[in-house]
Short mmCIF file of C-alpha atoms and ligand atoms in Angstrom, two decimals:
data_model
loop_
_atom_site.label_atom_id
_atom_site.label_comp_id
_atom_site.label_asym_id
_atom_site.label_seq_id
_atom_site.Cartn_x
_atom_site.Cartn_y
_atom_site.Cartn_z
CA MET A 250 -36.76 113.48 140.74
CA GLN A 251 -34.73 112.01 143.61
CA LEU A 252 -31.68 109.81 143.05
CA VAL A 253 -31.57 106.37 144.70
CA VAL A 254 -28.11 104.82 145.00
CA ALA A 255 -28.07 101.02 145.28
CA LEU A 256 -25.68 99.82 148.00
CA ASP A 257 -25.03 96.41 146.42
CA MET A 258 -21.35 96.00 147.24
CA PRO A 259 -19.95 92.64 148.37
CA SER A 260 -19.08 93.58 151.95
CA SER A 261 -20.39 95.69 154.78
CA ALA A 262 -17.07 97.56 154.93
CA GLN A 263 -17.35 98.51 151.24
CA ASN A 264 -20.97 99.65 151.55
CA THR A 265 -20.11 101.67 154.64
CA ALA A 266 -17.15 103.28 152.86
CA LEU A 267 -19.40 104.15 149.90
CA ALA A 268 -22.02 105.70 152.21
CA GLU A 269 -19.28 107.71 153.93
CA LYS A 270 -18.12 109.06 150.58
CA LEU A 271 -21.70 110.07 149.79
CA ALA A 272 -22.34 111.66 153.20
CA ILE A 273 -21.81 115.12 151.64
CA TYR A 274 -25.17 114.71 149.88
CA ASP A 275 -28.26 115.47 151.96
CA ASN A 276 -30.74 114.85 149.21
CA ILE A 277 -30.14 111.26 148.10
CA TRP A 278 -31.73 107.91 148.87
CA LEU A 279 -29.76 104.76 149.60
CA LYS A 280 -31.18 101.41 148.57
CA VAL A 281 -30.48 98.48 150.86
CA GLY A 282 -31.24 95.21 149.10
CA PHE A 283 -31.33 91.47 149.83
CA ARG A 284 -27.63 90.89 149.92
CA THR A 285 -26.82 93.73 152.26
CA TYR A 286 -29.82 93.32 154.55
CA ILE A 287 -29.43 89.56 154.88
CA ARG A 288 -25.79 89.98 155.79
CA ASP A 289 -25.79 93.18 157.82
CA GLY A 290 -29.42 93.63 158.96
CA ARG A 291 -30.83 96.29 161.22
CA TYR A 292 -27.38 97.26 162.44
CA PHE A 293 -26.44 98.47 158.97
CA ILE A 294 -29.53 100.72 158.78
CA ASP A 295 -28.45 102.32 162.06
CA THR A 296 -24.93 102.77 160.68
CA LEU A 297 -26.25 104.60 157.61
CA LYS A 298 -28.34 106.94 159.74
CA GLN A 299 -25.27 107.67 161.87
CA ILE A 300 -23.20 108.50 158.78
CA ASN A 301 -25.79 111.05 157.67
CA PRO A 302 -29.18 111.31 159.40
CA ASN A 303 -30.54 112.97 156.25
CA PHE A 304 -29.99 109.91 154.11
CA LYS A 305 -33.34 108.47 153.08
CA ILE A 306 -33.36 104.69 153.09
CA PHE A 307 -35.24 102.37 150.75
CA LEU A 308 -35.36 98.77 151.96
CA ASP A 309 -35.64 96.72 148.79
CA LEU A 310 -36.79 93.33 150.09
CA LYS A 311 -39.69 92.79 147.64
CA LEU A 312 -41.99 91.01 150.08
CA TYR A 313 -44.09 88.18 148.66
CA ASP A 314 -46.01 85.85 150.98
CA ILE A 315 -49.47 85.27 152.40
CA PRO A 316 -51.20 88.51 153.51
CA ASN A 317 -50.80 87.99 157.26
CA THR A 318 -47.09 87.21 156.98
CA MET A 319 -46.58 90.26 154.79
CA ALA A 320 -48.44 92.48 157.26
CA ASP A 321 -46.29 91.10 160.12
CA ALA A 322 -43.14 91.82 158.13
CA ALA A 323 -44.34 95.33 157.24
CA GLN A 324 -44.97 96.05 160.92
CA GLU A 325 -41.40 95.01 161.80
CA ILE A 326 -40.00 97.01 158.88
CA ALA A 327 -41.81 100.12 160.12
CA THR A 328 -39.76 99.98 163.34
CA LEU A 329 -36.43 100.06 161.49
CA GLY A 330 -36.47 103.80 160.80
CA ILE A 331 -36.37 103.34 157.04
CA ASP A 332 -38.29 105.59 154.63
CA MET A 333 -39.54 103.23 151.92
CA PHE A 334 -39.92 99.50 151.29
CA ASN A 335 -41.54 97.35 148.63
CA ILE A 336 -43.71 94.31 148.05
CA HIS A 337 -44.49 92.30 144.91
CA ALA A 338 -47.75 93.46 143.30
CA SER A 339 -48.42 89.86 142.30
CA ALA A 340 -48.92 89.06 146.01
CA GLY A 341 -52.40 90.49 145.31
CA GLU A 342 -54.92 92.98 146.60
CA VAL A 343 -55.65 91.25 149.90
CA ALA A 344 -51.95 91.34 150.76
CA MET A 345 -51.73 95.01 149.75
CA ARG A 346 -54.65 95.90 151.99
CA ALA A 347 -53.27 93.85 154.89
CA VAL A 348 -49.92 95.66 154.66
CA MET A 349 -51.44 99.15 154.44
CA GLU A 350 -53.91 98.46 157.22
CA ARG A 351 -51.17 97.20 159.53
CA LEU A 352 -49.06 100.29 158.81
CA SER A 353 -51.94 102.65 159.60
CA GLN A 354 -51.14 102.32 163.34
CA PHE A 355 -47.86 104.22 162.80
CA GLU A 356 -47.95 107.99 162.96
CA GLN A 357 -45.19 108.14 160.38
CA ARG A 358 -45.10 105.13 158.11
CA PRO A 359 -42.59 104.34 155.39
CA LEU A 360 -43.65 104.72 151.74
CA VAL A 361 -44.82 101.43 150.22
CA PHE A 362 -44.10 100.58 146.60
CA ALA A 363 -45.13 97.51 144.62
CA VAL A 364 -42.89 95.77 142.11
CA THR A 365 -44.67 95.39 138.76
CA ALA A 366 -42.22 93.72 136.36
CA LEU A 367 -38.58 93.14 137.23
CA THR A 368 -36.44 95.19 134.86
CA SER A 369 -34.32 92.13 134.08
CA PHE A 370 -37.27 90.51 132.24
CA ASP A 371 -37.57 90.78 128.50
CA ASN A 372 -41.06 90.54 126.98
CA ASN A 373 -40.75 86.84 126.14
CA SER A 374 -39.73 85.58 129.54
CA PHE A 375 -42.31 87.85 131.20
CA GLN A 376 -45.05 86.50 128.93
CA ASN A 377 -44.08 82.92 129.86
CA ILE A 378 -44.61 83.57 133.56
CA TYR A 379 -47.46 86.10 133.69
CA GLY A 380 -49.29 85.30 130.46
CA SER A 381 -49.42 88.89 129.23
CA SER A 382 -47.11 91.62 127.99
CA ILE A 383 -45.01 93.68 130.39
CA ASP A 384 -46.87 96.86 129.43
CA GLU A 385 -50.31 95.45 130.03
CA LYS A 386 -49.48 93.71 133.29
CA ALA A 387 -47.42 96.57 134.71
CA THR A 388 -50.35 98.95 134.19
CA GLU A 389 -52.81 96.47 135.69
CA PHE A 390 -50.55 95.96 138.74
CA ALA A 391 -50.12 99.72 139.09
CA LYS A 392 -53.87 100.36 139.05
CA MET A 393 -54.33 97.67 141.68
CA SER A 394 -51.61 99.21 143.87
CA TYR A 395 -53.07 102.69 143.49
CA LYS A 396 -56.56 101.49 144.35
CA ASN A 397 -55.31 99.80 147.50
CA GLY A 398 -53.51 102.83 148.89
CA LEU A 399 -49.88 102.14 148.04
CA ASP A 400 -47.63 105.10 147.31
CA GLY A 401 -46.13 103.98 144.03
CA VAL A 402 -44.69 101.21 141.93
CA VAL A 403 -41.33 99.88 140.86
CA CYS A 404 -41.31 99.74 137.07
CA SER A 405 -38.96 100.35 134.18
CA ALA A 406 -38.70 103.89 132.90
CA TYR A 407 -40.54 102.66 129.79
CA GLU A 408 -43.76 102.12 131.75
CA SER A 409 -43.61 105.13 134.06
CA LEU A 410 -45.61 107.60 131.98
CA SER A 411 -48.39 105.22 130.99
CA ILE A 412 -48.71 104.12 134.62
CA LYS A 413 -49.16 107.72 135.72
CA GLU A 414 -51.72 108.24 132.98
CA ALA A 415 -53.63 105.17 134.17
CA THR A 416 -53.47 106.17 137.86
CA SER A 417 -52.44 109.66 138.92
CA ASP A 418 -49.51 112.02 138.46
CA ASP A 419 -48.98 111.81 142.23
CA PHE A 420 -48.70 108.03 142.17
CA MET A 421 -44.94 107.64 142.23
CA THR A 422 -42.66 105.54 140.05
CA LEU A 423 -39.27 104.14 140.99
CA SER A 424 -37.19 102.81 138.13
CA PRO A 425 -34.07 100.65 138.28
CA GLY A 426 -32.05 99.96 135.15
CA ILE A 427 -31.04 103.61 134.83
CA ARG A 428 -27.78 104.19 133.03
CA PRO A 429 -27.26 107.95 133.46
CA PHE A 430 -24.67 108.32 130.71
CA ALA A 431 -25.34 105.19 128.61
CA GLU A 432 -23.00 102.99 130.71
CA ALA A 433 -22.98 99.18 130.29
CA SER A 434 -26.44 97.70 130.78
CA ASN A 435 -25.08 94.58 132.59
CA ASP A 436 -27.96 92.13 133.16
CA GLN A 437 -30.71 94.76 132.82
CA GLN A 438 -32.89 94.38 129.73
CA ARG A 439 -34.70 97.68 129.64
CA VAL A 440 -32.22 100.42 130.49
CA ALA A 441 -32.82 104.14 130.14
CA ASP A 442 -30.79 107.29 130.57
CA LEU A 443 -31.76 110.22 132.80
CA LYS A 444 -33.18 112.34 130.01
CA PHE A 445 -35.60 109.58 129.08
CA ALA A 446 -36.42 108.88 132.74
CA CYS A 447 -37.23 112.54 133.25
CA ALA A 448 -39.43 112.67 130.17
CA GLN A 449 -41.26 109.62 131.53
CA LYS A 450 -41.76 111.42 134.89
CA VAL A 451 -39.83 108.82 136.89
CA ASP A 452 -39.81 110.05 140.51
CA PHE A 453 -36.96 107.84 141.75
CA PRO A 454 -34.26 106.66 139.32
CA VAL A 455 -32.20 103.82 140.86
CA VAL A 456 -28.51 103.61 139.96
CA GLY A 457 -26.21 100.88 141.24
CA ARG A 458 -23.20 99.68 139.27
CA PRO A 459 -22.60 102.92 137.31
CA ILE A 460 -21.96 104.55 140.71
CA TYR A 461 -20.35 101.92 142.92
CA LYS A 462 -18.11 100.53 140.19
CA ASP A 463 -16.83 104.02 139.37
CA GLU A 464 -13.40 104.94 140.74
CA LYS A 465 -14.87 108.11 142.19
CA PRO A 466 -18.47 107.37 143.18
CA ASP A 467 -18.88 110.69 144.98
CA GLU A 468 -17.99 112.59 141.83
CA LYS A 469 -20.22 110.34 139.77
CA VAL A 470 -23.14 111.17 142.05
CA LYS A 471 -22.44 114.88 141.62
CA MET A 472 -22.45 114.42 137.83
CA ILE A 473 -25.75 112.56 138.04
CA LEU A 474 -27.35 115.20 140.28
CA ASP A 475 -26.20 117.93 137.88
CA GLU A 476 -27.57 115.96 134.93
CA ILE A 477 -30.94 115.54 136.68
CA GLU A 478 -31.04 119.28 137.29
CA ARG A 479 -30.18 119.92 133.63
CA VAL A 480 -32.46 117.44 131.86
CA CYS A 481 -35.44 117.81 134.18
CA LYS A 482 -35.34 121.58 134.00
CA VAL A 483 -35.40 121.83 130.23
CA LEU A 484 -38.47 119.62 129.94
O1 C5P B 148 -26.52 97.99 139.21
P1 C5P B 148 -27.89 98.39 138.77
O2 C5P B 148 -27.99 99.89 138.52
O3 C5P B 148 -28.39 97.55 137.62
O4 C5P B 148 -28.79 98.08 140.04
C1 C5P B 148 -30.18 98.09 140.02
C2 C5P B 148 -30.69 97.78 141.39
O5 C5P B 148 -32.09 97.79 141.35
C3 C5P B 148 -30.27 96.40 141.92
O6 C5P B 148 -30.09 96.55 143.32
C4 C5P B 148 -31.47 95.52 141.64
O7 C5P B 148 -31.62 94.49 142.58
C5 C5P B 148 -32.61 96.53 141.79
N1 C5P B 148 -33.86 96.23 141.08
C6 C5P B 148 -33.91 95.98 139.73
N2 C5P B 148 -35.12 95.72 139.13
C7 C5P B 148 -36.25 95.75 139.84
C8 C5P B 148 -36.21 96.01 141.21
C9 C5P B 148 -34.99 96.25 141.81
O8 C5P B 148 -32.88 96.01 139.07
N3 C5P B 148 -37.42 95.60 139.23
#
């Protein structure tokens, strides 16, 4: 299990300061999302790599468009030096294939994950949009992503295990909505702690507010890494 820290702070200076505090960790991922990337762009990615070249970077832009536009975007993303990015599974199989095919020209390509169901959805609102339950659709999207050569899916910790059972143990899961020590759930509907995430074989737990809103985010990360070591080992 590898920790992903969401850099969702309101300014570039704050995100940079957070990354600097976390530079002592060589084994964590940093998630750069909409807000940060729209504001600070490629330059910010370079800054992170300068702070610690061992940081792994997940660009969370959740691409959703026609296949050719998604493939074009994927090609540009592959030149950024990031390690993982994501698309929406509901963009469909043709889009998935277009993205993976375009990336095949790179000797070292970033990992590609597909978003199944946003963790902020509850079952009712999900049903209204997709016409089926989160469980059912998340598994269907995961199978589709696996079949088309993606590396994993973004899903809640609650779907991780059944997705692996329906695809493969090696097909990776990345789960936001993780509250390591039962902190406030905020706007997330389906939160889980690390013990549960580990039992569900989540490969990448994503933690944002519980870390960056803490007075000592570097110490919080240490606590989380220790907890991962503890709960994943005993399983
Ligand atoms: O602060 P918190 O730990 O809730 O942050 C979760 C992060 O994961 C946010 O950056 C959010 O945009 C992202 N995310 C999510 N649900 C998804 C995909 C990404 O919460 N399905």
